Short mmCIF file of C-alpha atoms and ligand atoms in Angstrom, two decimals:
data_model
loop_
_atom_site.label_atom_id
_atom_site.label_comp_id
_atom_site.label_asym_id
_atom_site.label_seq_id
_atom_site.Cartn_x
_atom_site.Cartn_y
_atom_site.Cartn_z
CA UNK A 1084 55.35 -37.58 10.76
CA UNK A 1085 53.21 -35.68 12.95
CA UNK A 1086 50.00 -36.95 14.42
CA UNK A 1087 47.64 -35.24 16.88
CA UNK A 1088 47.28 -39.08 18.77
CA UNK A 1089 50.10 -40.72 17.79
CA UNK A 1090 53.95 -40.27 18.27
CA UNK A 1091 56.24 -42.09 15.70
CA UNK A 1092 59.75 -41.93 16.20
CA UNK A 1093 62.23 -44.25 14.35
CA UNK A 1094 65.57 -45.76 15.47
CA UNK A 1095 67.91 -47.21 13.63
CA UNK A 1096 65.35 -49.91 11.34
CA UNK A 1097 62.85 -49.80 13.54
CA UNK A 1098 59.80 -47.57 13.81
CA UNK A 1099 57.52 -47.29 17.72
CA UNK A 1100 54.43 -45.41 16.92
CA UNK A 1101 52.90 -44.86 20.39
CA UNK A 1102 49.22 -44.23 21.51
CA UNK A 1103 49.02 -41.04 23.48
CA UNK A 1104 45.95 -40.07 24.75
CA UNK A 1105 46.73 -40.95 28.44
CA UNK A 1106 44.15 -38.78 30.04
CA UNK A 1107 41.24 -41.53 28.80
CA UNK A 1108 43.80 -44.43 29.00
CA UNK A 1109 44.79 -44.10 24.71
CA UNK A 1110 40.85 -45.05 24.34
CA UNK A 1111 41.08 -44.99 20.14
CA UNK A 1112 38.15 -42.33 18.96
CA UNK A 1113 37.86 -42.13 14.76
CA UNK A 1114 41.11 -39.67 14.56
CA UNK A 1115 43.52 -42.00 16.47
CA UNK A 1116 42.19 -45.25 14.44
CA UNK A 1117 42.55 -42.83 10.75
CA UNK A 1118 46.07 -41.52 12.01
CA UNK A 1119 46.80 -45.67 12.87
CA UNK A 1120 46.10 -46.17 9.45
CA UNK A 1121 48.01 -42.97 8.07
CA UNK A 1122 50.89 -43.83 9.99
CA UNK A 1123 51.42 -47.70 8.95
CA UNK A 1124 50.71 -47.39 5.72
CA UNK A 1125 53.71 -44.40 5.39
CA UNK A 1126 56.22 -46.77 7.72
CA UNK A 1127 55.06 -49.45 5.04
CA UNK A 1128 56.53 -47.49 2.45
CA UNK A 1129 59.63 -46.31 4.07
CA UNK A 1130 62.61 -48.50 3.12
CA UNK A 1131 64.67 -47.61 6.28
CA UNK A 1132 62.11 -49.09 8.42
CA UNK A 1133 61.95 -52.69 9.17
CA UNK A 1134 59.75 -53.75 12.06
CA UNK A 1135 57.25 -51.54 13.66
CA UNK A 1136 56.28 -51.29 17.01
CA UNK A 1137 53.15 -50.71 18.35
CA UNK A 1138 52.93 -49.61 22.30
CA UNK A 1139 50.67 -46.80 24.37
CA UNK A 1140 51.98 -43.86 26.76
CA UNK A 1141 51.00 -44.51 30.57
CA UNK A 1142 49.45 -47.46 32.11
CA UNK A 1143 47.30 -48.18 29.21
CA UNK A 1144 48.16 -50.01 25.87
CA UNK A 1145 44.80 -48.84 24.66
CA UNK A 1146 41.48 -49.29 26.62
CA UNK A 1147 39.21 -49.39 24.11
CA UNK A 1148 37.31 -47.79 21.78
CA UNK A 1149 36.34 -44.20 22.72
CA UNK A 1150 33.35 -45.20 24.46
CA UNK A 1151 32.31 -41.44 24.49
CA UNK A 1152 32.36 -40.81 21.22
CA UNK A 1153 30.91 -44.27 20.41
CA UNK A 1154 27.72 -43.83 22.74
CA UNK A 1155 26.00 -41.36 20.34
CA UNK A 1156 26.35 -43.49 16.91
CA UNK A 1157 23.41 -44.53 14.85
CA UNK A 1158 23.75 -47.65 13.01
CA UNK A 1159 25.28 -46.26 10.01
CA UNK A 1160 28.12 -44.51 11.84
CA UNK A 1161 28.31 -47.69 14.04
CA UNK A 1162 28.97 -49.47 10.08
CA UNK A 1163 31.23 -46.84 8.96
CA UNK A 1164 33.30 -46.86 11.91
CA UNK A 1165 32.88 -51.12 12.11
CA UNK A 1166 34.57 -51.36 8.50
CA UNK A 1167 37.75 -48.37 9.67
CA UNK A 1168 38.84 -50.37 11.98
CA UNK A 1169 38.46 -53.39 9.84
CA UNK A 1170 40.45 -51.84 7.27
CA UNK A 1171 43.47 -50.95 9.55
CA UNK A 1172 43.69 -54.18 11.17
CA UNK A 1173 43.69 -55.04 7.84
CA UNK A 1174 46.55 -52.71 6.85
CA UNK A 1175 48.36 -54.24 9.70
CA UNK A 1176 48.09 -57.30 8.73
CA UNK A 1177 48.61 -57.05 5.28
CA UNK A 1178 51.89 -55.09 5.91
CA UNK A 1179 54.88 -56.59 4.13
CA UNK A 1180 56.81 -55.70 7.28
CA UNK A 1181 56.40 -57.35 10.75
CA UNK A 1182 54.41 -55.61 13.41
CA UNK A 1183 55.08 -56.29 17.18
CA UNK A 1184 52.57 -55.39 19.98
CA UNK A 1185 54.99 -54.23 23.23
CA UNK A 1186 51.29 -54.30 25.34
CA UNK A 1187 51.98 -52.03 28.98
CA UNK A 1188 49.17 -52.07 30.14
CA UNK A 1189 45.13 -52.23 29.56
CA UNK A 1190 44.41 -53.91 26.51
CA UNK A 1191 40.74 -53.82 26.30
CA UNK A 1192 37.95 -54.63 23.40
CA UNK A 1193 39.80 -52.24 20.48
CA UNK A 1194 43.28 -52.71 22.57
CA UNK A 1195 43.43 -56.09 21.94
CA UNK A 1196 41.91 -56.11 18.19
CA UNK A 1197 45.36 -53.81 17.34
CA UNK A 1198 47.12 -56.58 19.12
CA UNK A 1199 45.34 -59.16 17.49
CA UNK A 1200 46.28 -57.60 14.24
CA UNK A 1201 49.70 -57.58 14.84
CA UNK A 1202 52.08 -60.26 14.19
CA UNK A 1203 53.60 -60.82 17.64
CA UNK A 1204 52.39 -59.90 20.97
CA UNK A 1205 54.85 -59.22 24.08
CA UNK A 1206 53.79 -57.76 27.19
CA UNK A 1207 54.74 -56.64 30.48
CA UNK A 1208 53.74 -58.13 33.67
CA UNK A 1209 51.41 -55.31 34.03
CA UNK A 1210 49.23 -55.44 31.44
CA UNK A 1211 45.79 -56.83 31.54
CA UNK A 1212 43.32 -58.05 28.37
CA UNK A 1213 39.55 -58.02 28.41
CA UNK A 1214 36.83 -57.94 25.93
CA UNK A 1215 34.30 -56.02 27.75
CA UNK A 1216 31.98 -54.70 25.09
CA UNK A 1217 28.92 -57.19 25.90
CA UNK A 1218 28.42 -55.09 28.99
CA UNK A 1219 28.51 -52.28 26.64
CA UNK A 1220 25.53 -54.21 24.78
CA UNK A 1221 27.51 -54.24 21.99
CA UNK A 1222 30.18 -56.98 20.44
CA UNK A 1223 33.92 -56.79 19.34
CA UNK A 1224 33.78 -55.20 16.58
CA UNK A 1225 37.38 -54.54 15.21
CA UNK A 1226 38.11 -58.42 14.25
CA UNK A 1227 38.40 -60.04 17.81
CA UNK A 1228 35.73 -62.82 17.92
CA UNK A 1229 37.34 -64.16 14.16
CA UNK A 1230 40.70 -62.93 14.76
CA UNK A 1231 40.78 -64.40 18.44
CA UNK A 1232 38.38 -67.67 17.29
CA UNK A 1233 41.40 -68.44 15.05
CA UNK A 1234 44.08 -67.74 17.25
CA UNK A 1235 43.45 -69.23 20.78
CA UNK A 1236 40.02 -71.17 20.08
CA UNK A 1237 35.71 -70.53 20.15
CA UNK A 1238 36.08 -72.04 23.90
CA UNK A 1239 38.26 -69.19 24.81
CA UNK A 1240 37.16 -67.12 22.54
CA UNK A 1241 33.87 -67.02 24.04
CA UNK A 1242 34.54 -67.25 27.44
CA UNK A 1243 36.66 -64.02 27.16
CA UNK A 1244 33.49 -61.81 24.77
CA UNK A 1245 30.92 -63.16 27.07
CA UNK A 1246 32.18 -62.70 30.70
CA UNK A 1247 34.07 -59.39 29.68
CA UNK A 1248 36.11 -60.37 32.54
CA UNK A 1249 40.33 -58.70 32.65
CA UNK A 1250 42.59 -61.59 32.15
CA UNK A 1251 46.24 -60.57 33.78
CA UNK A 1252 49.48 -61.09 30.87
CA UNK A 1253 50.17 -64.83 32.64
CA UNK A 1254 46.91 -66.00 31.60
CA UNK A 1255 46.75 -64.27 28.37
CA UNK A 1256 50.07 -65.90 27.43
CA UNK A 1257 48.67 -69.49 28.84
CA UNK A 1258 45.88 -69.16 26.35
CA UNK A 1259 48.28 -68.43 23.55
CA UNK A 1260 47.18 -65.03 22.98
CA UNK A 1261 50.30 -63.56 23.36
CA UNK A 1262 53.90 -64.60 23.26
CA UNK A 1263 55.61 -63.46 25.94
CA UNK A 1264 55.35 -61.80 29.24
CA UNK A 1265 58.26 -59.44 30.51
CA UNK A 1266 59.12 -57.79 33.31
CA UNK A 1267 57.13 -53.91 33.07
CA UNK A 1268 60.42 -52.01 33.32
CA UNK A 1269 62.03 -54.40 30.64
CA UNK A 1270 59.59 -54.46 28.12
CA UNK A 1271 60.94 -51.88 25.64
CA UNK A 1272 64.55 -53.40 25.49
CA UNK A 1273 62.85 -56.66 25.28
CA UNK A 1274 60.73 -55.52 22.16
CA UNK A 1275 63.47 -53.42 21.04
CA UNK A 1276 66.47 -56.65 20.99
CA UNK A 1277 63.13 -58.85 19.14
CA UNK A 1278 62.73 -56.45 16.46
CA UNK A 1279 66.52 -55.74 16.14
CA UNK A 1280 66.71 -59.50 15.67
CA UNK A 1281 64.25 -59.34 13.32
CA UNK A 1282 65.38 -56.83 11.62
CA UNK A 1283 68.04 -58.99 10.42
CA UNK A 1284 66.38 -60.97 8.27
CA UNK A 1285 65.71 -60.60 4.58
CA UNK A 1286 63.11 -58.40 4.49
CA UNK A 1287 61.37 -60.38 1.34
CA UNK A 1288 61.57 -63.41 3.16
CA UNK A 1289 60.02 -61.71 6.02
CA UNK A 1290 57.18 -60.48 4.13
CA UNK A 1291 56.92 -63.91 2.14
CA UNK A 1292 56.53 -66.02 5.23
CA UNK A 1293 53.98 -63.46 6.75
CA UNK A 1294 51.87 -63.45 3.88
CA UNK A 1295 51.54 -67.77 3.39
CA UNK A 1296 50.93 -67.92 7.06
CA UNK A 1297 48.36 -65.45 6.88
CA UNK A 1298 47.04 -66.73 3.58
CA UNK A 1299 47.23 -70.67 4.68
CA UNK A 1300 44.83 -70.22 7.66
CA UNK A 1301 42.10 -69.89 5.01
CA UNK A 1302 43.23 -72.80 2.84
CA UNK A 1303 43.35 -76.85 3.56
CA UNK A 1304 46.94 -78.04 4.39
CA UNK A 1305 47.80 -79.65 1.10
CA UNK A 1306 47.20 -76.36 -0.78
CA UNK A 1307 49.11 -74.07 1.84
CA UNK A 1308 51.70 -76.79 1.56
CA UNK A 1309 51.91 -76.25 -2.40
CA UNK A 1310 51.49 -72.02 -1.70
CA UNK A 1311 54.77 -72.76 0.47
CA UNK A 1312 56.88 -74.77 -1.98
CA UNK A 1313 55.34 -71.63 -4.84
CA UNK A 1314 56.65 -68.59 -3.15
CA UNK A 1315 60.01 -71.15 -1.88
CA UNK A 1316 61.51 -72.02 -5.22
CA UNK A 1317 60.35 -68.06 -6.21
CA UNK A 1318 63.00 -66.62 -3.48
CA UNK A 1319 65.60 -68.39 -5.73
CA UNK A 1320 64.85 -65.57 -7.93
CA UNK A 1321 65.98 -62.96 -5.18
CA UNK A 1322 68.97 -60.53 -4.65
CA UNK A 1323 67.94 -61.61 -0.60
CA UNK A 1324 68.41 -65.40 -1.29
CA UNK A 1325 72.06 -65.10 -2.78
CA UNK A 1326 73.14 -62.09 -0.72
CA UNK A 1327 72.02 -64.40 2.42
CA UNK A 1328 73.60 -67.81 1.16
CA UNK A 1329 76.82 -66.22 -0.44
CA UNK A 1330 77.02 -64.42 3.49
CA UNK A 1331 76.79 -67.40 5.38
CA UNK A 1332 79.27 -69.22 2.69
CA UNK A 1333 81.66 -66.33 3.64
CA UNK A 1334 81.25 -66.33 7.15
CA UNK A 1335 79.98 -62.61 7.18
CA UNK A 1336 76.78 -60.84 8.30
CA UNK A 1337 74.24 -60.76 5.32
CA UNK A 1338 73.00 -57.40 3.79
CA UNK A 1339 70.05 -57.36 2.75
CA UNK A 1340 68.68 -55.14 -0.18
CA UNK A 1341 64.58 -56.94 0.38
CA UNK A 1342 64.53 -57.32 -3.41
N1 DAK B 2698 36.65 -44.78 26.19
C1 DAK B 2698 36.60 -43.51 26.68
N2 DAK B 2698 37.17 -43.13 27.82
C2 DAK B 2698 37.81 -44.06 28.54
C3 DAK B 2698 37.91 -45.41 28.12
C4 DAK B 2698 37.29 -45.76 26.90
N3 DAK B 2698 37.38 -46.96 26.35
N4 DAK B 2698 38.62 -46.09 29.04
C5 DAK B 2698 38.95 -45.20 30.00
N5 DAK B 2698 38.47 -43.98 29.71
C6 DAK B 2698 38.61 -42.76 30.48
C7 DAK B 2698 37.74 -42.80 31.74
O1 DAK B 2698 36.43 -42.41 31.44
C8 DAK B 2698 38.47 -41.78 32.61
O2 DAK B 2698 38.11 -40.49 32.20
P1 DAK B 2698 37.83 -39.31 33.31
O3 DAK B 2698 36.78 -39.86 34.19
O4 DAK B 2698 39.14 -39.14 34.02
O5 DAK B 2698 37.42 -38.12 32.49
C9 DAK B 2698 39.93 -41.98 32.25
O6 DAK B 2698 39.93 -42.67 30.99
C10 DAK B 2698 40.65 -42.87 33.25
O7 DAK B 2698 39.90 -44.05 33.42
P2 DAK B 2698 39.46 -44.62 34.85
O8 DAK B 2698 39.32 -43.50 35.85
O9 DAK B 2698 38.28 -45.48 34.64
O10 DAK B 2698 40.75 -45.49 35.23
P3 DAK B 2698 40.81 -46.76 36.17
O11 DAK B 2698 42.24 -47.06 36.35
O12 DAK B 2698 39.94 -46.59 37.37
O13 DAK B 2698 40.14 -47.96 35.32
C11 DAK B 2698 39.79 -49.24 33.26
C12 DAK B 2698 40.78 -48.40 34.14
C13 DAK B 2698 40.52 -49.55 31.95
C14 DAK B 2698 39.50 -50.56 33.98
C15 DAK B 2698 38.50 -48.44 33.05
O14 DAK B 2698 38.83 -47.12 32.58
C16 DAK B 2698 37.60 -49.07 32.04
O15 DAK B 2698 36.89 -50.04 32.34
N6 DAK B 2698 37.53 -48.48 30.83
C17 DAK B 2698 36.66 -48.93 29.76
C18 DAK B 2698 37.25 -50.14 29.13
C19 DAK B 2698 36.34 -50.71 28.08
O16 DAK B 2698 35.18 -51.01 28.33
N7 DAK B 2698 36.91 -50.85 26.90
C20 DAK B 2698 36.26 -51.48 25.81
C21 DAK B 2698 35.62 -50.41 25.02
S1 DAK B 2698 34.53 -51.17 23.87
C22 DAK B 2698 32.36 -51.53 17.03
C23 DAK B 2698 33.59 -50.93 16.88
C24 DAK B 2698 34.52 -51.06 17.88
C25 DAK B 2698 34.19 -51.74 19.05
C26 DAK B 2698 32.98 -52.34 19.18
C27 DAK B 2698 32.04 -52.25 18.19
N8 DAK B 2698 31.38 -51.35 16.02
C28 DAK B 2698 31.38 -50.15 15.31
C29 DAK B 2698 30.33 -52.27 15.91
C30 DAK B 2698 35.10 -51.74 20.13
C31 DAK B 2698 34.59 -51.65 21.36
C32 DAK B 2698 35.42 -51.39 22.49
O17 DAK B 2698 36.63 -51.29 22.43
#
C-alpha cells in the first residue's frame, strides 16, 4: 500500500502505519485523515494482519489538525471535514481487529482523537497531550470531548479542552488516558512484544470482546451483562473456541483460524 502521508509496513501479524509529515510535526490535513481511513479499512480486510499499530515519524505523534489548511474553511467544509474524521475514528473503532496507539511524541487536539479512537494507548516518556483548539476558537472536533468525557471523566475532560494546557505522558497515564508510559527509545519493542501478545489470541474472541465493551458503554449494566452471556455461549459455535480449548487440553500453542 502506498500512501503519499502514510507508511504501512507489516511484520509478521502485525501492521505499523506511520504518520509522516514531519516537517509540520504529522499535523493531519484532509489527505492524511482519507489515506487513515483507506489504510485501516484495507489492514481490516487483510487476514495476515492482526493488530495494527498506529505511531508518527519524528518527535511528533501527530500535532493536530492541519491548522493551515483548516484556517480558510467555511462552515460547510468545517461540517464535511467534522463528520471525516468522525467516520475514521469510527472505522477505528469499529475495527474487528485491535488498534494500539505507540504515542512518541506531541499528541495534540486531532493527535489525541486517533488515540482516543484506538483501543490501547502506550507512550514514551516523551510524548506530551493537549487539547489546544479553544485557543484556536474552535472545539475538539474529531470525538475528544465524548470520547475523552467517557474515558477519564467531564472534570478532566474539561479541564484539559478549556485550559489547552500540554499534559507530559506521567500525567496523561495518572488520568487514565493512556495505559502505559515507556522509556522513548523502548517504545517500539514495547508496542511491538503487546501486539505480538495479542496477536495470540483468537482473533474472533478479540473482535467479540472489543465490540461488547464498546457496545456496553451505551447500555445499563444488566443489559451489557445479558449482551456478554449472548455473544459467550455464541463462541461455543467457533472453530477459535475448540481449536483454543482442545490446545490448552494438549498442552500446545493454539492456532487460530478467527472463524
Ligand atoms: N498544523 C499545521 N502546522 C503545524 C501544526 C498543526 N497542527 N503543528 C505544527 N505545525 C508546523 C509549524 O507551523 C511549523 O512549521 P514551519 O514554521 O516550520 O513551516 C512546524 O510544524 C514545526 O512546528 P514548531 O516550529 O511550532 O515546533 P515546536 O517544537 O516549536 O512546537 C508544538 C511544537 C506542537 C508545541 C507547536 O508546533 C504547536 O503548538 N503546534 C500546534 C498544535 C495545535 O494547536 N494542535 C491542535 C490543532 S487543532 C474540527 C475538526 C478537527 C479539529 C477541530 C475541529 N471541526 C471540523 C469542527 C481538530 C483541531 C485540532 O487538532
Amino acid at each position: 500500500m502506498q500512501y503519499r502521508n502514510l507508511l504501512v509496513e507489516i511484520k509478521d501479524t502485525t501492521a505499523i502505519v506511520t504518520f509522516n509529515r514531519p516537517a509540520v510535526l504529522n499535523a493531519m490535513n484532509t489527505e492524511t485523515v482519507t489515506e487513515l481511513g483507506e489504510a485501516i479499512a484495507a489492514l481490516g480486510e487483510n487476514s495476515q494482519v492482526r493488530v495494527i499499530i498506529l505511531t508518527g515519524t519524528g518527535k511528533a505523534f501527530i500535532a493536530g489538525a492541519d491548522i493551515a489548511e483548516m484556517s480558510i474553511k467555511t462552515p460547510a467544509q468545517a461540517r464535511a471535514y467534522s463528520e471525516l474524521g468522525h467516520r475514521v475514528m469510527n472505522t477505528i473503532q469499529n475495527l474487528k481487529k485491535p488498534v494500539i496507539a505507540a504515542v512518541n511524541g506531541y499528541a495534540l487536539g486531532g493527535g489525541i482523537e486517533v488515540a482516543l479512537s484506538c483501543d490501547i494507548c502506550i507512550a514514551s516518556e516523551l510524548a506530551k497531550f493537549g487539547l489546544p483548539e479553544t485557543i484556536l476558537g474552535v472545539i475538539p472536533g474529531w470525538g475528544a470531548t465524548q470520547r475523552a468525557a467517557r474515558l477519564i471523566g467531564t472534570a478532566q475532560t474539561k479541564e484539559l479542552v478549556f485550559t489547552g494546557e500540554l499534559i507530559d505522558a506521567r500525567k496523561a497515564c495518572e488520568i487514565g488516558l493512556i495505559n502505559r508510559v515507556v522509556p522513548h527509545e523502548q517504545l517500539m519493542d514495547a508496542v511491538m512484544m503487546l501486539a505480538q501478545k495479542i496477536g495470540e489470541q483468537s482473533p474472533l474472541a478479540l473482535s467479540m470482546a472489543k465490540k461488547i465493551i464498546h457496545e456496553g458503554l451505551d447500555k445499563s449494566l444488566l443489559e451489557g451483562c445479558r449482551m456478554e452471556t449472548e455473544v459467550f455461549s455464541s463462541l461455543f459455535d467457533s472453530q477459535d473456541q475448540k481449536e483454543g480449548m482442545k490446545a490448552f487440553l494438549e498442552k500446545r500453542k493454539p492456532q487460530f483460524s478467527g472463524r
